[in-house]
Short mmCIF file of C-alpha atoms in Angstrom, two decimals:
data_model
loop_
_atom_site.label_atom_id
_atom_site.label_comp_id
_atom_site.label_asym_id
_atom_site.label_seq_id
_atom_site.Cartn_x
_atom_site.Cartn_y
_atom_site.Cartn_z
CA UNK A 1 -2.99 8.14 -0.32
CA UNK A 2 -2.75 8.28 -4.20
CA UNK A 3 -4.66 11.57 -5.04
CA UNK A 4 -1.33 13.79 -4.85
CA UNK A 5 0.01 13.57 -8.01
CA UNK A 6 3.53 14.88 -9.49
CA UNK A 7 3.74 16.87 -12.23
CA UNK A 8 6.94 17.21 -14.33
CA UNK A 9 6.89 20.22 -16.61
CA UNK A 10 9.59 20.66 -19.54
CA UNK A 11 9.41 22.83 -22.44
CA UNK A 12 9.06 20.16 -25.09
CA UNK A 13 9.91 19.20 -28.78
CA UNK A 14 8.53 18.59 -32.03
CA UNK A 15 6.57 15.75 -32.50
CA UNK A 16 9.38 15.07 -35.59
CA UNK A 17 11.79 16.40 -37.56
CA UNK A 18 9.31 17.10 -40.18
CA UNK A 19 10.10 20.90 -41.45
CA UNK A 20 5.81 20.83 -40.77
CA UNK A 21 6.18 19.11 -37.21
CA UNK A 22 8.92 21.58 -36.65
CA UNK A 23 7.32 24.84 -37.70
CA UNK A 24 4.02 23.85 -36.08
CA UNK A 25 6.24 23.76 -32.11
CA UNK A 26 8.28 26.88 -33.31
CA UNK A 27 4.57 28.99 -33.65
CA UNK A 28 3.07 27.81 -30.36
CA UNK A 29 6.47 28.40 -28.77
CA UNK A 30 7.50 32.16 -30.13
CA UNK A 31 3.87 33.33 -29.98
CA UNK A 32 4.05 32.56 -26.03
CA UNK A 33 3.65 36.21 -24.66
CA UNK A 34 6.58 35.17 -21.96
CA UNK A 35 8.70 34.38 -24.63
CA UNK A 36 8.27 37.37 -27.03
CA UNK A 37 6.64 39.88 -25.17
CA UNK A 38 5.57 42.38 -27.72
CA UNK A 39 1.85 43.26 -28.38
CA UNK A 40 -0.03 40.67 -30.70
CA UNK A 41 0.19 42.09 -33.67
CA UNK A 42 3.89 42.88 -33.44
CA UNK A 43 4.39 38.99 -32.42
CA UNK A 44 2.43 37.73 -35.06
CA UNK A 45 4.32 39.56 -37.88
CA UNK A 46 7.71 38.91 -36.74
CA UNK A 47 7.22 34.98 -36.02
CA UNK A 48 5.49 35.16 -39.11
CA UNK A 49 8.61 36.33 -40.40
CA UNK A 50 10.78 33.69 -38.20
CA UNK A 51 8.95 31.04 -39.74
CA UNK A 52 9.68 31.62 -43.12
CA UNK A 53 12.95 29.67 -42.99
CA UNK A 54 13.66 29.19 -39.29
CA UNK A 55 12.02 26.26 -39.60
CA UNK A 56 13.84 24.34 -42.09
CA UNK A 57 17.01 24.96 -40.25
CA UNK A 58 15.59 24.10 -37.22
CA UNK A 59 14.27 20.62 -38.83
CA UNK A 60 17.91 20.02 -39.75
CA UNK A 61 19.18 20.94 -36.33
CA UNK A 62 16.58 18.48 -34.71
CA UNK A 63 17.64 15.69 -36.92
CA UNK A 64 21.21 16.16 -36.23
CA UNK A 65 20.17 14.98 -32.82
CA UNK A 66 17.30 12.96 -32.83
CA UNK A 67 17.33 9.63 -31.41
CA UNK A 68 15.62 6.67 -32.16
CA UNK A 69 12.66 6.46 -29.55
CA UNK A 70 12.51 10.36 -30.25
CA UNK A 71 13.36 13.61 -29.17
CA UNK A 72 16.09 13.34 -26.33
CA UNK A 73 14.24 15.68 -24.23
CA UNK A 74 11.43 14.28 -24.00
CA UNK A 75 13.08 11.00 -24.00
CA UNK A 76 15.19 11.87 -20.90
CA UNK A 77 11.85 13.34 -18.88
CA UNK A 78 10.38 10.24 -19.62
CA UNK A 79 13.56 8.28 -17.66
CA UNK A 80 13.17 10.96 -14.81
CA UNK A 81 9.50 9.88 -14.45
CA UNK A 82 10.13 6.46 -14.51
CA UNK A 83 13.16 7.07 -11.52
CA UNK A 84 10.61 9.28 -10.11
CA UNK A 85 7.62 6.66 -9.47
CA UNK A 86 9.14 4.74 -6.68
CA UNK A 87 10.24 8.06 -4.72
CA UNK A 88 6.56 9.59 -4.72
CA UNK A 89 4.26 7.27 -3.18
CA UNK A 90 1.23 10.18 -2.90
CA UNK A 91 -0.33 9.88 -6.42
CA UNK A 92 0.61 9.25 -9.66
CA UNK A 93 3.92 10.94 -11.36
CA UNK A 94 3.15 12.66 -14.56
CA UNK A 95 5.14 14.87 -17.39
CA UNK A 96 3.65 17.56 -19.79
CA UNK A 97 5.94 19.77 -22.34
CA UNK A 98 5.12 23.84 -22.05
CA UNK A 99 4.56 23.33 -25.93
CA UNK A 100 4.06 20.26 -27.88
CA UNK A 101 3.12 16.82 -26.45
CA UNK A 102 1.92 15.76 -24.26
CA UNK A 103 0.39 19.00 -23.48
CA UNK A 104 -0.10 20.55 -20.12
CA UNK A 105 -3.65 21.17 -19.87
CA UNK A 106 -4.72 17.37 -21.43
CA UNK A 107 -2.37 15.91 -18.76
CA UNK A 108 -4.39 18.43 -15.86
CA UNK A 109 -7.50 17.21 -17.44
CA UNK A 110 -6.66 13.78 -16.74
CA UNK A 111 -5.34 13.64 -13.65
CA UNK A 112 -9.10 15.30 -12.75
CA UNK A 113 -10.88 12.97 -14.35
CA UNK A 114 -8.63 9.94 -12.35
CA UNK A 115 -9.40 11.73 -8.88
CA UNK A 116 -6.37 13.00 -8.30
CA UNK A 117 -6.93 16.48 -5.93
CA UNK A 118 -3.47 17.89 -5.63
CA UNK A 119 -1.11 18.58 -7.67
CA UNK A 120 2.82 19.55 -7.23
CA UNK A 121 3.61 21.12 -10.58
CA UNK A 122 7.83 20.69 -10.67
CA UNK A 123 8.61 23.57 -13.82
CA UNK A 124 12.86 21.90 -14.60
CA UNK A 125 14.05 24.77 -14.49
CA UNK A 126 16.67 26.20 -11.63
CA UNK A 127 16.93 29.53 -11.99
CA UNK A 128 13.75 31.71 -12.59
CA UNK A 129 12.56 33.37 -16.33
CA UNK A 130 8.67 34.55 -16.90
CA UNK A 131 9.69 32.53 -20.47
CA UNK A 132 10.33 29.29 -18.86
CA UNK A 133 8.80 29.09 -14.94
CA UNK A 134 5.93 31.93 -15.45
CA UNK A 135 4.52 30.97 -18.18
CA UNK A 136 4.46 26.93 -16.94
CA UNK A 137 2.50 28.45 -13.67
CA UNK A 138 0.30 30.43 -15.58
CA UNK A 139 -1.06 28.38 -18.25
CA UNK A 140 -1.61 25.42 -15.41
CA UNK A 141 -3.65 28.13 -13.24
CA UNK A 142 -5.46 29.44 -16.15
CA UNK A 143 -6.48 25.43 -17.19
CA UNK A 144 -7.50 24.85 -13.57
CA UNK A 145 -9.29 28.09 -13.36
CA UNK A 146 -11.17 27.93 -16.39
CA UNK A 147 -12.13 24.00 -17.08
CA UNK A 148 -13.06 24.26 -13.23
CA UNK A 149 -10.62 20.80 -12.29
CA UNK A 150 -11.15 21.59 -8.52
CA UNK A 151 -7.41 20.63 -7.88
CA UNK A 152 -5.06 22.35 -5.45
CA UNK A 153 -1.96 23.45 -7.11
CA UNK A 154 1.79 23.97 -5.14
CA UNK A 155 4.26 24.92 -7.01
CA UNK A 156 8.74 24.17 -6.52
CA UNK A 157 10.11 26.83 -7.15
CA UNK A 158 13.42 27.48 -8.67
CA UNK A 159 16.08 25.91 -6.82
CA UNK A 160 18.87 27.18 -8.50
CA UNK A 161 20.87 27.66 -5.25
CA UNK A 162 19.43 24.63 -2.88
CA UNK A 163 22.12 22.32 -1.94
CA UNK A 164 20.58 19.38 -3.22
CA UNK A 165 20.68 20.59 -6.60
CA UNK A 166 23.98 21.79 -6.12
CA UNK A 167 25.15 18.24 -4.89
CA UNK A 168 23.42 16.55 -7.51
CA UNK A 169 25.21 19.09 -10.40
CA UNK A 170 28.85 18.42 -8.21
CA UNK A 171 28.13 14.20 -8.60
CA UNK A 172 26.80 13.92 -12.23
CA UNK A 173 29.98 16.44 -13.35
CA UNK A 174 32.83 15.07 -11.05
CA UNK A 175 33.99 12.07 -12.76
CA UNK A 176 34.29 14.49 -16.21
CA UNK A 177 36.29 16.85 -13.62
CA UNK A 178 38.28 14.72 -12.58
CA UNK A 179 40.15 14.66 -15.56
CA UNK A 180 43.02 16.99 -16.94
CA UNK A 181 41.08 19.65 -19.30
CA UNK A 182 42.06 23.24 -19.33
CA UNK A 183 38.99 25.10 -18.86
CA UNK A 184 35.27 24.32 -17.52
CA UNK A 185 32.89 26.72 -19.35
CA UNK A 186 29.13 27.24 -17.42
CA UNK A 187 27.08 27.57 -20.26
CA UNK A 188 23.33 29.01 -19.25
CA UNK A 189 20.60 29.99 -21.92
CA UNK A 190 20.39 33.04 -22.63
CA UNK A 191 17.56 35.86 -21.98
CA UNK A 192 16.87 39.59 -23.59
CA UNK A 193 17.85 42.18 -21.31
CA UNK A 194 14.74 43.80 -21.89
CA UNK A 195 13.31 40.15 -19.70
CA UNK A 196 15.20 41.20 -16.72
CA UNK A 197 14.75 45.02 -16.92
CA UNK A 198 10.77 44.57 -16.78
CA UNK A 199 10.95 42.91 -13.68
CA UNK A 200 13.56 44.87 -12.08
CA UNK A 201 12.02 46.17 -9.01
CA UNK A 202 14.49 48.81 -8.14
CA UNK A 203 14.20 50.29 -11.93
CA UNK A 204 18.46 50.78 -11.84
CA UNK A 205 19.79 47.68 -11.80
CA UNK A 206 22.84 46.73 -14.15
CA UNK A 207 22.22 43.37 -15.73
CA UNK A 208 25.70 43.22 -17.24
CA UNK A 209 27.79 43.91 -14.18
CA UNK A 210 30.28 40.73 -13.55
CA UNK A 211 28.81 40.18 -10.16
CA UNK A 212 25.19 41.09 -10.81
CA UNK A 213 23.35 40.70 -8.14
CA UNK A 214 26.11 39.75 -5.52
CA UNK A 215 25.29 42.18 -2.99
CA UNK A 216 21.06 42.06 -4.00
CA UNK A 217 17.87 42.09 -1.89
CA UNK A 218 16.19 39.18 -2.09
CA UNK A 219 13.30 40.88 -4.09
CA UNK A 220 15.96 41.53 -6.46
CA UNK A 221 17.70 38.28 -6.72
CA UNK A 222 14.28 36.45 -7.07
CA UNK A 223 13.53 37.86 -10.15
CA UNK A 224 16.59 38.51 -11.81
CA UNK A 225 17.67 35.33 -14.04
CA UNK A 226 21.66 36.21 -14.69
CA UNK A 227 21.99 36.96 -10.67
CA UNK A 228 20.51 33.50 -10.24
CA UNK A 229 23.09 31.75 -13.15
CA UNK A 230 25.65 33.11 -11.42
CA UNK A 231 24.53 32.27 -7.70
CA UNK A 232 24.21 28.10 -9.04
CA UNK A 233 27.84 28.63 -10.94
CA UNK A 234 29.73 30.27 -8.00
CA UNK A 235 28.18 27.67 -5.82
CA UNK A 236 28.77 24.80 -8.31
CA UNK A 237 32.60 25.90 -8.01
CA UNK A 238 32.77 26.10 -4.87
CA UNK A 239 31.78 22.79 -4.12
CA UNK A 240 33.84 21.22 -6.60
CA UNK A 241 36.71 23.51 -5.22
CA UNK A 242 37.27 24.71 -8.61
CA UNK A 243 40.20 27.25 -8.68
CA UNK A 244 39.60 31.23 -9.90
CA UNK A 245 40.82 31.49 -13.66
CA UNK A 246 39.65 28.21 -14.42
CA UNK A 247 36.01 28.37 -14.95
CA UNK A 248 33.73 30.95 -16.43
CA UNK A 249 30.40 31.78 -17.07
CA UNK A 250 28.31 32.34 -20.30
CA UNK A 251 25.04 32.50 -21.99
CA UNK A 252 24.42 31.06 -24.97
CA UNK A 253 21.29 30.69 -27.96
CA UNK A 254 20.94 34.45 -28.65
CA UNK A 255 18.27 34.87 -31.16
CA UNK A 256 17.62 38.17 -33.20
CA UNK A 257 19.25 41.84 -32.77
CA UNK A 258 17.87 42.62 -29.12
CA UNK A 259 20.31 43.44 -26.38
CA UNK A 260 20.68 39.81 -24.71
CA UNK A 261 22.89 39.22 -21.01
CA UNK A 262 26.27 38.79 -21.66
CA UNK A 263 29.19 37.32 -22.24
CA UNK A 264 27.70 35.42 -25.09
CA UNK A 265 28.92 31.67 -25.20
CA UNK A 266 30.05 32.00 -28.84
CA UNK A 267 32.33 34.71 -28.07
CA UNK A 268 33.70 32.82 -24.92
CA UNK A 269 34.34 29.76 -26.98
CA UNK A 270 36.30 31.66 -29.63
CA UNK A 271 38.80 33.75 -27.02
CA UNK A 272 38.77 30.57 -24.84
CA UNK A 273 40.39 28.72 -28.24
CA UNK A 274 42.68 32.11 -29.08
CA UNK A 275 43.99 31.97 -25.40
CA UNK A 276 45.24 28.25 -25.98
CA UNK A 277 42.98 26.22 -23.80
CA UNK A 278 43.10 23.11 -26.05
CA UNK A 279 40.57 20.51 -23.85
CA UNK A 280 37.47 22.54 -23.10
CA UNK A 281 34.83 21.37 -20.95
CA UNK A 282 31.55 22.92 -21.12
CA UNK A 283 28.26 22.03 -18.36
CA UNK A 284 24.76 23.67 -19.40
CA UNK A 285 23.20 24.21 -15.89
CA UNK A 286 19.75 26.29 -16.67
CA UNK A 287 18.85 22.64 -18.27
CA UNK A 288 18.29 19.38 -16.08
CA UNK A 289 17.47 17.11 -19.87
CA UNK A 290 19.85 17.60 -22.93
CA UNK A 291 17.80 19.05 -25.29
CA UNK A 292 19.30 20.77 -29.18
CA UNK A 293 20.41 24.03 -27.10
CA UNK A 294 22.99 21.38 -25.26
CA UNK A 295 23.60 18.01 -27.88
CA UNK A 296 23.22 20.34 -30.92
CA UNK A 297 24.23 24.07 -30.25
CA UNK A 298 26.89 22.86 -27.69
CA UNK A 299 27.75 19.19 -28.78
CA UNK A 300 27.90 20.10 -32.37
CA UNK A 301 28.18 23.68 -33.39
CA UNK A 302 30.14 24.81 -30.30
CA UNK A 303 32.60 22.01 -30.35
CA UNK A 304 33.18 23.07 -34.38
CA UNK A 305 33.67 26.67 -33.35
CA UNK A 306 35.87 25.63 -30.59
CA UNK A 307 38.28 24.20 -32.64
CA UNK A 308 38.59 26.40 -35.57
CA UNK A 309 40.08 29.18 -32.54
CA UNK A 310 42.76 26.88 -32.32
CA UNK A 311 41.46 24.58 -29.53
CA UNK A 312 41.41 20.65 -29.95
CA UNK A 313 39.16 19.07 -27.77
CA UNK A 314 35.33 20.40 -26.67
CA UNK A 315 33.65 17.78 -24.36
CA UNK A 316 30.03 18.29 -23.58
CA UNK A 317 29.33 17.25 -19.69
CA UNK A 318 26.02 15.69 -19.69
CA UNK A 319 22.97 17.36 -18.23
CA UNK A 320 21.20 15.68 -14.91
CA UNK A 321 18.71 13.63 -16.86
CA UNK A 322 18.17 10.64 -14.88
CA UNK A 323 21.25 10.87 -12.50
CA UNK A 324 20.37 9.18 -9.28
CA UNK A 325 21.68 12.09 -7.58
CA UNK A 326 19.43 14.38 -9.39
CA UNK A 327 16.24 11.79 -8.43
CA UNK A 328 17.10 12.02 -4.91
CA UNK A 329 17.58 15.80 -5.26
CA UNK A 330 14.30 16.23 -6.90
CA UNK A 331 11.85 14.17 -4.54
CA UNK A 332 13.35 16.31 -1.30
CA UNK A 333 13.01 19.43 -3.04
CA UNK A 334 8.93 18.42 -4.35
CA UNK A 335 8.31 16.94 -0.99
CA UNK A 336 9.88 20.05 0.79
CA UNK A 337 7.13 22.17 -2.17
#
């Protein structure tokens, strides 16, 4: 049987570290209604306004990091297809980027035109966001719907809590664990509050409390993001039978003057370097590829900020990327989808 195909979904790159390549992904990408969800008009003027030097800085950024077969997220999906192949013997495995290349809908388009009548669309993303899973979903229904591709969509969903993904987190981390360090930091993207509160299905709920969610229906835990962090982090620790007081949790890439979900990773990394931890180890869980929010923001910027608190040492732990564990982990959890 080969017309079940597997569809990898990240959220992409620039094609290059051209400032033009660069502003060009930053437009598609902010003017996602998931992403900023404000009416039209209100989105166009303010990315308008984003990309007046945004993405010059972001061009920098990107070439801080670049490699040289290209961007390392893309780079690293490409390995994870590749390690994918042998485990999914229904159809061809494919990847498509949110925004950028190669783009979902061509890649839906093509897998049409080869015969291929199912698809398993796998958004990389554990925990659940309308900016990251939604809008993935939507935009692959919408293509289907509308270009009438006859094929029959299933969807993983986020796994931020399945054991698999949880073992697969415990084995690529352990062997940078199993040094002396002082501090592990858990270091998930961030989200406006505003994300969370539109979803909240009880109208109430406190998006800041330290234990948000613990004690939450399951309608509420589905759709709230920093519940679902902290569900893969406690878990995470508890497998690795990390001790209270030495790991915490934080949320990092904050963008603008909205309210975002807190405690902010910059502030963590600053008292975390006042309080004297001097070797500071820091795993970025809400991403399965290391991407500029992880190699750049973490790698590079975090590490600087680390050590001007008085810290000495910041070492990034890798993200899954092709970590047999985490090929393993994600063929059970499509096959189980």
């Amino acid at each position: 049987m080969t017309d079940h195909a597997l569809l990898l979904v990240n959220l992409g790159s620039p094609a290059s570290t051209s400032v033009a390549d660069v502003r060009r992904y930053l437009n598609q990408f902010l003017m996602d209604p998931y992403v900023i969800d404000l009416p039209w008009p209100v989105r166009r003027l303010l990315v308008s306004l984003i990309l007046i030097k945004r993405p010059e800085q972001s061009a920098h950024a990107y070439a801080s990091i670049w490699w040289p077969e290209g961007s390392p997220l893309v780079v690293l999906t490409r390995r994870l297809q590749e390690a994918m192949k042998p485990h999914w013997p229904h159809g061809p495995v494919e990847i498509a980027m949110r925004y950028g290349e190669p783009a979902l809908p061509s890649v839906l388009q093509r897998l049409a035109a080869q015969g291929v009548r199912k698809v398993t669309l796998a958004p990389l993303y554990p925990q659940f966001a309308d900016s990251t899973v939604t809008t993935v979903v939507e935009l692959a229904r919408a293509t289907i719907a509308e270009q009438k591709l006859g094929l029959d969509l299933r969807v993983l969903q986020p796994f931020y809590d399945q054991p698999e993904y949880i073992d697969a987190l415990v084995a690529s981390a352990r062997p940078y664990l199993a040094q002396d360090y002082d501090h592990l930091l858990l270091s998930f993207h961030g989200l406006p509050e505003r994300h969370l509160k539109k979803l909240d299905p009880t109208g109430k709920h406190d998006f800041q409390q330290a234990d948000c969610c613990h004690d939450a229906s399951a309608q509420m835990l589905a759709v709230c993001y920093r519940g679902q962090c902290l569900r893969t982090a406690q878990a995470f620790a508890k497998r690795m039978g990390l001790p209270d007081g030495k790991w915490s949790v934080s949320f990092q890439s904050r963008l603008g003057k909205a309210k975002w979900i807190e405690p902010y990773t910059e502030a963590r990394l600053d008292e975390l370097g006042q309080a004297g931890a001097k070797k500071l180890l820091v795993m970025c869980p809400a991403f399965v590829a290391d991407c500029i929010e992880t190699l750049e923001e973490i790698g590079d910027r975090g590490r600087e900020q680390f050590i001007e608190a008085g810290g000495e040492e910041l070492v990034l732990v890798p993200c899954l990327n092709d970590h047999p564990q985490w090929v393993e982990a994600l063929t059970t959890l499509c096959e189980r989808a």
